[in-house]
Short mmCIF file of C-alpha atoms in Angstrom, two decimals:
data_model
loop_
_atom_site.label_atom_id
_atom_site.label_comp_id
_atom_site.label_asym_id
_atom_site.label_seq_id
_atom_site.Cartn_x
_atom_site.Cartn_y
_atom_site.Cartn_z
CA MET A 232 120.07 77.87 112.35
CA HIS A 233 121.72 80.50 114.51
CA PHE A 234 124.33 82.43 112.54
CA ALA A 235 126.09 85.53 113.89
CA GLN A 236 129.03 87.53 112.57
CA TYR A 237 131.12 89.51 115.07
CA TYR A 238 133.08 92.23 113.29
CA LEU A 239 135.80 94.15 115.12
CA ASP A 240 136.46 97.40 113.25
CA CYS A 241 139.75 98.27 114.96
CA LEU A 242 141.34 95.03 113.72
CA SER A 243 139.12 94.48 110.65
CA GLN A 244 138.53 90.98 112.03
CA ALA A 245 135.45 88.77 111.88
CA SER A 246 134.45 85.74 113.92
CA TYR A 247 131.34 83.59 113.70
CA LEU A 248 128.97 81.70 115.98
CA ILE A 249 126.99 78.97 114.20
CA GLY A 250 124.51 76.73 115.96
CA ASP A 251 121.59 74.38 115.50
CA GLN A 252 118.69 75.63 117.58
CA THR A 253 117.07 72.18 117.68
CA THR A 254 119.97 70.46 119.43
CA GLY A 255 121.64 73.52 120.96
CA ARG A 256 125.04 72.50 119.54
CA ALA A 257 127.30 75.29 118.28
CA VAL A 258 130.67 76.03 116.73
CA LEU A 259 132.69 79.23 117.17
CA VAL A 260 135.05 80.21 114.36
CA ASP A 261 138.11 82.50 114.60
CA PRO A 262 137.34 84.04 118.02
CA ARG A 263 139.28 86.90 119.56
CA ARG A 264 140.59 86.70 123.14
CA ASP A 265 137.84 88.73 124.81
CA ILE A 266 135.13 86.10 124.58
CA ASP A 267 132.34 87.44 126.81
CA ALA A 268 130.11 88.49 123.88
CA TYR A 269 130.24 85.01 122.35
CA LEU A 270 129.43 83.31 125.63
CA ALA A 271 126.57 85.67 126.42
CA ASP A 272 125.01 85.29 122.98
CA ALA A 273 125.35 81.51 123.06
CA GLU A 274 123.67 81.34 126.45
CA ALA A 275 120.86 83.67 125.34
CA ALA A 276 120.24 81.49 122.27
CA GLY A 277 120.35 78.26 124.24
CA LEU A 278 123.53 77.08 122.52
CA ARG A 279 126.52 75.09 123.79
CA ILE A 280 129.84 75.87 122.12
CA GLU A 281 131.31 72.39 121.55
CA LEU A 282 133.99 73.20 119.01
CA VAL A 283 136.18 76.24 118.29
CA ILE A 284 137.60 76.21 114.76
CA GLU A 285 140.50 78.28 113.49
CA THR A 286 140.49 78.76 109.73
CA HIS A 287 144.29 79.04 109.93
CA ILE A 288 147.10 80.05 112.28
CA HIS A 289 146.46 83.77 112.50
CA ALA A 290 149.26 86.32 112.44
CA ASP A 291 147.37 89.60 112.82
CA PHE A 292 145.70 88.95 116.18
CA LEU A 293 145.97 86.59 119.11
CA SER A 294 143.10 84.16 118.79
CA GLY A 295 140.83 83.18 121.65
CA HIS A 296 140.72 79.42 121.12
CA LEU A 297 142.44 78.73 124.44
CA GLU A 298 140.13 81.11 126.32
CA VAL A 299 137.05 79.52 124.74
CA ALA A 300 138.27 76.00 125.49
CA ARG A 301 138.90 76.91 129.13
CA ALA A 302 135.49 78.57 129.52
CA THR A 303 133.35 76.00 127.72
CA GLY A 304 135.30 72.74 127.49
CA ALA A 305 135.12 72.98 123.69
CA GLU A 306 137.59 71.13 121.49
CA ILE A 307 140.01 73.20 119.41
CA ALA A 308 140.20 72.37 115.71
CA PHE A 309 142.53 73.40 112.88
CA GLY A 310 143.15 72.24 109.35
CA ALA A 311 144.90 68.89 109.02
CA ALA A 312 148.27 70.44 108.15
CA ALA A 313 148.48 72.47 111.38
CA GLU A 314 151.25 71.76 113.86
CA THR A 315 150.51 73.16 117.31
CA GLY A 316 151.88 73.03 120.83
CA PHE A 317 148.56 71.92 122.35
CA PRO A 318 146.07 69.13 121.56
CA ILE A 319 143.87 69.82 118.56
CA ARG A 320 141.35 68.07 116.42
CA ARG A 321 142.49 67.91 112.80
CA LEU A 322 139.79 68.65 110.25
CA ARG A 323 140.14 66.79 106.97
CA ASP A 324 139.16 67.92 103.51
CA GLY A 325 135.51 67.02 102.86
CA GLU A 326 134.73 66.27 106.51
CA ARG A 327 131.23 67.13 107.75
CA ILE A 328 130.33 68.56 111.14
CA CYS A 329 126.61 67.97 111.70
CA LEU A 330 125.31 70.12 114.53
CA GLY A 331 121.77 68.83 114.17
CA ALA A 332 122.72 65.30 115.20
CA ALA A 333 123.67 63.79 118.52
CA PRO A 334 127.34 64.29 119.41
CA ARG A 335 129.71 61.48 118.54
CA GLU A 336 130.79 59.10 121.26
CA PRO A 337 134.21 59.81 122.80
CA SER A 338 137.01 57.85 121.16
CA ASP A 339 140.50 56.74 122.04
CA ALA A 340 141.97 58.69 119.12
CA ASN A 341 145.25 60.50 119.68
CA PRO A 342 144.99 64.31 120.12
CA GLY A 343 144.77 65.90 116.71
CA THR A 344 143.23 62.87 114.99
CA GLU A 345 139.59 62.32 114.23
CA PRO A 346 137.75 59.04 113.72
CA GLY A 347 134.69 58.77 111.51
CA THR A 348 133.12 57.33 108.45
CA ALA A 349 132.89 58.62 104.90
CA THR A 350 130.00 61.01 104.39
CA GLY A 351 130.26 62.23 100.81
CA ARG A 352 131.95 64.99 98.88
CA GLU A 353 131.84 68.73 98.60
CA SER A 354 132.32 70.00 95.05
CA GLY A 355 136.00 69.84 94.25
CA THR A 356 137.07 68.02 97.43
CA ALA A 357 138.16 64.55 98.34
CA THR A 358 135.83 62.32 100.33
CA GLY A 359 136.22 63.14 103.99
CA SER A 360 135.29 61.60 107.31
CA GLN A 361 132.14 62.26 109.29
CA SER A 362 132.89 64.43 112.31
CA GLY A 363 130.92 65.26 115.41
CA THR A 364 128.00 62.88 114.74
CA ALA A 365 127.13 59.25 115.13
CA LYS A 366 127.01 57.28 111.90
CA GLY A 367 123.74 57.62 110.05
CA THR A 368 122.44 60.51 112.16
CA GLU A 369 123.29 63.49 109.95
CA SER A 370 120.68 66.22 110.18
CA GLY A 371 120.23 69.93 110.70
CA VAL A 372 122.97 72.54 110.43
CA THR A 373 126.01 71.07 108.73
CA LEU A 374 129.51 72.42 108.08
CA THR A 375 131.70 70.91 105.39
CA VAL A 376 135.46 71.41 105.59
CA LEU A 377 137.39 72.54 102.52
CA ALA A 378 141.17 72.38 102.73
CA THR A 379 142.31 75.58 100.99
CA PRO A 380 146.09 76.02 101.36
CA GLY A 381 147.60 79.19 99.97
CA HIS A 382 147.48 81.91 102.59
CA THR A 383 148.92 79.28 104.93
CA LEU A 384 149.40 75.54 104.55
CA GLU A 385 146.67 74.65 107.04
CA SER A 386 144.06 77.14 105.78
CA LEU A 387 140.52 75.87 105.54
CA CYS A 388 137.06 77.14 104.59
CA LEU A 389 133.71 75.98 105.98
CA VAL A 390 130.64 75.50 103.79
CA VAL A 391 127.49 76.09 105.85
CA ARG A 392 124.17 74.35 105.11
CA GLU A 393 120.97 74.55 107.13
CA ASN A 394 120.40 70.88 106.23
CA PRO A 395 123.06 68.42 105.04
CA ASP A 396 121.33 67.65 101.73
CA ASP A 397 120.65 71.26 100.70
CA GLU A 398 121.93 71.69 97.15
CA ALA A 399 122.66 75.40 97.62
CA PRO A 400 124.71 76.24 100.73
CA PHE A 401 123.68 79.05 103.05
CA GLY A 402 127.22 80.37 102.82
CA VAL A 403 130.90 79.67 103.16
CA LEU A 404 133.31 80.98 105.77
CA THR A 405 136.39 81.76 103.70
CA GLY A 406 138.93 82.68 106.39
CA ASP A 407 141.91 84.40 104.78
CA THR A 408 141.56 82.48 101.52
CA LEU A 409 138.98 84.78 99.91
CA PHE A 410 138.00 88.29 100.97
CA VAL A 411 135.41 90.64 99.56
CA GLY A 412 137.40 92.27 96.77
CA ASP A 413 140.67 90.45 97.38
CA VAL A 414 142.35 87.14 98.21
CA GLY A 415 144.65 86.16 101.04
CA ARG A 416 148.26 87.21 100.76
CA PRO A 417 150.63 84.28 100.13
CA ASP A 418 153.78 85.78 101.67
CA LEU A 419 153.18 85.56 105.41
CA LEU A 420 155.07 83.52 107.87
CA SER A 421 153.12 80.44 108.85
CA ALA A 422 154.30 78.61 105.73
CA ALA A 423 157.99 78.49 106.64
CA GLY A 424 160.10 76.96 103.91
CA HIS A 425 157.62 77.79 101.13
CA THR A 426 158.12 80.71 98.78
CA PRO A 427 155.36 83.26 98.16
CA GLN A 428 155.21 81.96 94.58
CA ASP A 429 154.64 78.38 95.76
CA MET A 430 151.94 79.48 98.20
CA ALA A 431 150.30 81.67 95.55
CA ALA A 432 150.09 78.69 93.21
CA ARG A 433 148.42 76.68 95.99
CA LEU A 434 146.03 79.57 96.58
CA TYR A 435 145.09 79.67 92.90
CA ARG A 436 144.22 75.97 92.94
CA SER A 437 142.26 76.31 96.20
CA LEU A 438 140.18 79.14 94.75
CA HIS A 439 139.49 77.49 91.41
CA THR A 440 139.00 73.87 92.46
CA LYS A 441 137.17 74.53 95.73
CA LEU A 442 135.51 77.89 96.30
CA LEU A 443 134.67 78.81 92.72
CA THR A 444 132.89 75.48 92.23
CA LEU A 445 130.21 76.57 94.73
CA PRO A 446 126.94 78.05 93.39
CA ASP A 447 127.04 81.76 92.61
CA THR A 448 124.34 82.40 95.21
CA THR A 449 126.56 81.14 98.02
CA ARG A 450 127.26 83.91 100.51
CA ILE A 451 130.89 84.42 101.51
CA PHE A 452 131.88 85.43 105.02
CA PRO A 453 135.61 86.25 105.28
CA ALA A 454 137.84 86.63 108.33
CA HIS A 455 138.85 90.22 107.52
CA GLY A 456 137.64 93.47 106.01
CA ALA A 457 139.09 96.76 104.76
CA GLY A 458 142.26 97.95 106.49
CA SER A 459 143.62 94.52 107.35
CA ALA A 460 147.24 93.88 106.41
CA CYS A 461 146.21 90.33 105.41
CA GLY A 462 145.25 91.69 101.98
CA ARG A 463 145.96 94.76 99.89
CA SER A 464 142.56 95.94 98.61
CA ILE A 465 139.89 94.37 100.80
CA SER A 466 136.42 95.88 100.53
CA THR A 467 134.57 97.63 103.33
CA GLU A 468 131.78 95.08 102.86
CA THR A 469 131.91 92.20 105.33
CA SER A 470 130.03 89.68 103.18
CA SER A 471 129.30 89.05 99.52
CA THR A 472 128.48 86.11 97.22
CA ILE A 473 130.56 83.78 95.12
CA GLY A 474 128.87 85.19 92.00
CA ASP A 475 129.65 88.81 92.84
CA GLN A 476 133.27 87.97 93.63
CA ARG A 477 133.59 85.98 90.41
CA ARG A 478 132.56 89.14 88.54
CA LEU A 479 134.15 91.89 90.61
CA ASN A 480 137.20 90.55 92.46
CA TYR A 481 140.37 91.48 90.55
CA ALA A 482 142.11 88.25 91.59
CA LEU A 483 139.29 86.01 90.32
CA GLN A 484 139.21 87.30 86.77
CA PRO A 485 140.15 84.80 84.02
CA MET A 486 143.92 84.34 84.04
CA THR A 487 146.54 81.64 84.08
CA GLN A 488 148.05 80.37 87.27
CA ASP A 489 151.34 82.09 86.42
CA ALA A 490 149.59 85.41 85.90
CA PHE A 491 147.77 85.01 89.21
CA VAL A 492 151.03 84.28 91.01
CA ARG A 493 152.64 87.43 89.62
CA LEU A 494 149.58 89.49 90.52
CA VAL A 495 149.15 88.46 94.15
CA THR A 496 152.83 88.44 95.09
CA ALA A 497 153.35 92.07 94.03
CA GLU A 498 153.05 95.17 96.23
CA GLN A 499 151.56 93.55 99.31
CA PRO A 500 151.41 95.85 102.36
CA THR A 501 154.29 95.62 104.78
CA ALA A 502 153.40 93.23 107.58
CA PRO A 503 153.59 94.78 111.07
CA GLY A 504 156.41 93.51 113.25
CA TYR A 505 154.12 91.71 115.68
CA PHE A 506 152.79 89.28 113.04
CA ALA A 507 155.55 86.71 113.58
CA HIS A 508 155.08 86.97 117.34
CA ASP A 509 151.34 86.36 117.14
CA ALA A 510 151.65 83.49 114.69
CA ALA A 511 154.06 81.75 117.06
CA LEU A 512 151.74 82.26 120.05
CA ASN A 513 148.71 81.04 118.12
CA ARG A 514 150.66 77.96 117.05
CA ASP A 515 152.49 77.13 120.29
CA GLY A 516 150.09 78.38 122.96
CA HIS A 517 149.93 81.40 125.23
CA PRO A 518 148.74 82.44 128.72
CA LEU A 519 145.06 83.21 129.08
CA ARG A 520 144.08 86.88 128.96
CA ASP A 521 144.07 88.74 132.27
CA PRO A 522 140.95 90.95 132.30
CA ALA A 523 142.13 93.11 135.23
CA PRO A 524 142.44 96.87 134.60
CA PRO A 525 145.95 98.36 134.44
CA ALA A 526 147.37 99.52 137.76
CA PRO A 527 147.83 103.26 138.44
CA LEU A 528 151.46 104.43 138.49
CA THR A 529 153.22 107.62 139.52
CA LEU A 530 155.45 109.50 137.11
CA ALA A 531 158.49 108.32 139.06
CA GLU A 532 157.37 104.70 138.73
CA ALA A 533 156.75 105.12 135.00
CA LEU A 534 160.19 106.64 134.43
CA THR A 535 161.85 103.92 136.51
CA ALA A 536 160.09 101.27 134.40
CA ARG A 537 161.39 102.99 131.27
CA ASP A 538 164.95 103.33 132.53
CA ARG A 539 165.34 99.95 134.27
CA GLN A 540 163.01 97.65 132.30
CA GLY A 541 163.06 99.31 128.89
CA ALA A 542 159.34 100.03 129.10
CA ALA A 543 157.68 101.95 126.29
CA LEU A 544 155.67 104.99 127.38
CA LEU A 545 152.71 104.73 125.01
CA ASP A 546 150.57 107.85 124.62
CA CYS A 547 147.09 106.74 123.52
CA ARG A 548 145.39 110.13 123.28
CA PRO A 549 144.19 111.71 120.02
CA ALA A 550 146.99 113.10 117.85
CA ALA A 551 146.05 116.73 118.48
CA ASP A 552 146.36 116.28 122.26
CA TYR A 553 149.65 114.44 121.91
CA ALA A 554 151.06 117.12 119.58
CA ARG A 555 150.16 119.96 121.97
CA ALA A 556 152.00 118.41 124.91
CA HIS A 557 153.48 115.00 125.59
CA LEU A 558 156.01 113.36 127.84
CA ALA A 559 159.52 113.45 126.38
CA GLY A 560 160.52 110.07 124.98
CA SER A 561 156.99 108.75 124.73
CA LEU A 562 155.56 106.93 121.72
CA HIS A 563 152.17 107.80 120.29
CA VAL A 564 149.36 105.67 118.87
CA GLY A 565 145.86 107.12 119.24
CA LEU A 566 143.04 104.89 120.38
CA ASP A 567 140.96 106.52 117.62
CA THR A 568 143.17 104.86 114.96
CA ARG A 569 144.04 101.23 114.22
CA PHE A 570 145.53 101.20 117.69
CA ALA A 571 146.61 97.58 118.14
CA GLU A 572 148.07 97.20 114.64
CA TYR A 573 149.98 100.47 114.80
CA ALA A 574 151.19 99.83 118.35
CA GLY A 575 152.47 96.46 117.15
CA SER A 576 154.37 98.31 114.43
CA VAL A 577 156.31 100.66 116.73
CA VAL A 578 156.60 98.62 119.95
CA ALA A 579 158.60 95.40 119.72
CA PRO A 580 156.88 92.24 121.00
CA GLY A 581 157.63 91.52 124.64
CA THR A 582 158.35 95.16 125.51
CA PRO A 583 156.83 96.30 128.84
CA ILE A 584 154.34 99.14 128.33
CA VAL A 585 153.15 102.05 130.46
CA LEU A 586 149.94 103.59 129.14
CA LEU A 587 149.59 107.36 128.90
CA ALA A 588 145.87 107.51 128.26
CA ALA A 589 142.98 109.90 128.70
CA PRO A 590 141.16 109.12 131.97
CA GLY A 591 138.77 106.22 131.56
CA THR A 592 140.35 104.85 128.36
CA GLU A 593 143.21 102.86 129.89
CA HIS A 594 141.16 99.66 130.15
CA GLU A 595 140.21 99.82 126.46
CA ALA A 596 143.86 100.40 125.55
CA ARG A 597 144.95 97.36 127.54
CA LEU A 598 142.22 95.22 125.99
CA ARG A 599 143.22 96.19 122.46
CA LEU A 600 146.86 95.42 123.18
CA ALA A 601 145.85 92.05 124.61
CA ARG A 602 144.13 91.26 121.31
CA ILE A 603 147.57 91.18 119.66
CA GLY A 604 149.29 89.44 122.57
CA TYR A 605 150.88 92.52 124.13
CA ASP A 606 150.17 91.52 127.73
CA ARG A 607 153.08 93.23 129.53
CA VAL A 608 151.17 96.37 130.48
CA LEU A 609 152.76 97.53 133.73
CA GLY A 610 150.18 100.21 134.44
CA HIS A 611 149.05 103.71 133.48
CA LEU A 612 149.39 107.34 134.55
CA PRO A 613 145.94 108.24 135.91
CA ASP A 614 146.41 112.04 135.62
CA LEU A 615 148.53 112.63 132.54
CA ALA A 616 147.34 116.24 132.16
CA GLY A 617 148.42 116.98 135.73
CA VAL A 618 151.76 115.26 135.17
CA LEU A 619 152.47 117.33 132.08
CA ALA A 620 151.44 120.57 133.78
CA GLY A 621 153.57 119.77 136.82
CA ALA A 622 156.71 118.75 134.93
CA PRO A 623 157.23 121.27 132.10
CA GLU A 624 160.89 120.25 131.84
CA ARG A 625 159.74 116.79 130.71
CA THR A 626 157.12 118.08 128.28
CA ARG A 627 157.54 118.37 124.53
CA ARG A 628 155.44 119.77 121.69
CA SER A 629 155.30 118.23 118.20
CA THR A 630 155.99 120.09 114.99
CA ARG A 631 153.19 119.50 112.49
CA LEU A 632 153.15 121.11 109.06
CA SER A 633 150.15 121.91 106.92
CA LEU A 634 150.07 120.47 103.44
CA ALA A 635 150.43 123.99 102.05
CA ASP A 636 153.57 124.53 104.15
CA LEU A 637 155.16 121.40 102.71
CA LEU A 638 154.17 122.08 99.12
CA GLU A 639 155.74 125.53 99.29
CA ARG A 640 159.07 123.87 100.13
CA LEU A 641 158.96 121.44 97.21
CA PRO A 642 161.12 120.51 95.49
CA LEU A 643 163.38 120.28 98.49
CA ASP A 644 166.80 121.87 98.27
CA PRO A 645 169.44 119.12 98.72
CA ALA A 646 171.56 121.64 100.60
CA ASP A 647 168.95 121.68 103.38
CA GLY A 648 169.52 118.00 104.03
CA VAL A 649 165.83 117.31 104.65
CA GLN A 650 164.81 113.64 104.61
CA LEU A 651 161.29 113.42 103.15
CA ILE A 652 159.74 110.08 104.14
CA ASP A 653 156.51 108.58 102.83
CA VAL A 654 155.28 106.13 105.51
CA ARG A 655 152.44 104.64 103.41
CA ASN A 656 152.47 101.09 102.07
CA PRO A 657 154.39 100.22 98.89
CA ALA A 658 151.31 100.05 96.65
CA GLU A 659 150.23 103.52 97.81
CA TYR A 660 153.71 104.88 97.17
CA ALA A 661 153.87 103.27 93.72
CA ALA A 662 150.60 104.96 92.77
CA GLY A 663 152.17 108.38 93.31
CA ALA A 664 154.47 110.12 95.77
CA LEU A 665 155.83 113.59 96.46
CA PRO A 666 159.02 114.54 94.58
CA GLY A 667 162.11 113.35 96.41
CA ALA A 668 160.23 111.21 98.94
CA ARG A 669 161.59 107.87 100.11
CA ASN A 670 159.21 105.08 101.07
CA ILE A 671 159.65 103.55 104.52
CA PRO A 672 156.25 102.14 105.53
CA LEU A 673 155.26 102.66 109.15
CA ALA A 674 155.28 98.91 109.71
CA ALA A 675 158.93 98.78 108.58
CA LEU A 676 160.22 101.93 110.31
CA LEU A 677 161.26 100.24 113.55
CA ASP A 678 163.53 97.85 111.64
CA ARG A 679 164.78 100.46 109.15
CA ILE A 680 165.32 103.41 111.47
CA ASP A 681 169.08 103.18 111.00
CA GLU A 682 168.62 104.21 107.36
CA LEU A 683 167.83 107.73 108.57
CA ASP A 684 170.31 110.31 109.87
CA PRO A 685 169.19 111.64 113.28
CA ALA A 686 171.30 114.78 112.77
CA ARG A 687 169.32 115.84 109.68
CA PRO A 688 165.74 117.15 109.56
CA VAL A 689 163.00 114.61 108.82
CA VAL A 690 159.57 115.34 107.33
CA LEU A 691 157.02 112.51 107.25
CA TYR A 692 153.70 112.18 105.50
CA CYS A 693 150.93 109.68 104.81
CA ARG A 694 147.41 109.84 103.41
CA SER A 695 145.55 111.00 106.52
CA GLY A 696 148.20 112.07 109.05
CA ASN A 697 147.59 109.13 111.40
CA ARG A 698 150.61 107.07 110.42
CA SER A 699 152.94 110.05 110.02
CA VAL A 700 152.42 111.38 113.57
CA ILE A 701 153.02 107.87 114.94
CA ALA A 702 156.24 107.68 112.92
CA ALA A 703 157.30 111.15 114.08
CA ALA A 704 156.82 110.13 117.72
CA LEU A 705 158.97 107.03 117.19
CA LEU A 706 161.81 109.06 115.68
CA GLU A 707 161.60 111.67 118.43
CA ALA A 708 161.72 108.94 121.08
CA ARG A 709 164.83 107.53 119.37
CA GLY A 710 166.67 110.84 119.63
CA PHE A 711 165.94 112.57 116.32
CA ASP A 712 166.10 116.32 117.00
CA ASP A 713 164.23 117.84 114.05
CA VAL A 714 161.13 115.85 113.15
CA SER A 715 157.86 117.07 111.67
CA ASP A 716 154.90 115.53 109.91
CA VAL A 717 152.02 116.71 107.74
CA SER A 718 148.90 117.25 109.83
CA GLY A 719 145.80 116.00 108.05
CA GLY A 720 147.85 114.01 105.57
CA CYS A 721 148.74 114.44 101.95
CA PRO A 722 146.64 113.23 99.03
CA VAL A 723 148.95 111.89 96.35
CA PRO A 724 148.92 112.92 93.60
CA VAL A 725 148.31 116.38 95.04
CA PRO A 726 145.23 118.10 93.57
CA ALA A 727 146.07 121.00 91.26
#
């Protein structure tokens, strides 16, 4: 068996290439849009990617199923409940995909349906249909589909065996159903018309009747790791076992379904604004990624794009460089942070973008934006330092406070009119906040900016200083005159 995990730190996202080295048949699961690494590794291993499987309709990144299908001719598969704007193969609960056998003969089935014969049961699942093999030829690497609604209606997991009759699986790809240290959030958008409580109840049943019936030695390989907004306390580990999660995962401890529902619907992180956009594109279809580098622009062209097209001027340099000197009206998200996620929090989907990047980093910035479906990159300023030096009237400097400076001013005098804003997530804020601080998470600031008075001073803070400087740049770009943030962040509660 060939088994490879591809983990993308900047999005906390994992995809998987699984193949049978005897037949050369392979499946790719949850790919991102830049697919060259998958294709190169498959070719080096002598594998043909015949099927690309999505464990659910993703909201946090734009998946690469269309790019893979175009490059390889692979079928695209989702869980049976998925409704998409392009032909798919629907994977049924209990269905087996046997990569060690000869491929099935083409059928006259309608797009999205799958013929086959019954091939047995996975623990806790209904009998499914054989998929991808001719009847009676099951052998070698085998994937068994588990329908696991909860995070979304169409969510599925894939049990991986090196041979179809192995009692103990090699592992299970758990998508956004089960993470290391957490479970999938039940409140996201792909389950329109279903309450978080209803989806949480489905998630509880999926965990307890499907995944937790697998042997404790079964490895788990989730779709996300620490930092992802698809969970609230995901571990930095990118794999674990069913047994370890049974013991250590807070959401898998003995409790009633009602208790579980209350637990997992509380204090979830605010979803970035681009999530709905990406879910729609992953469901309905999207243009293929353009790998070309961004075009060089002059300052005049960049300002014209801003004034006539509403383009966002996005400064991608480290925070210290941005703070020392930046173009007036520009936004800031450093490439050394969770760039795509944070950019998707402060730039509305569909907005044209001009990149203000350090020389040589503009291509990486465009690629990361493409991973969340932000394809309208008009170009970049190739010599930002020269532009800033040559146009001092358009240059601004940020005000950043030290933690000591802020603490000396606490508690704030109401007569000063200072608006102290905590831009961390709700669970972080609930665990402790500075006196007098209001919580407006960075991911919500774009929609809630009208709650703040631009004529009054604003001080922003977060844990590390990354989110607060991004928020400060957004407010400055929206015309707030007196904005500062805490450089280096603020540990809360503050050490004595």
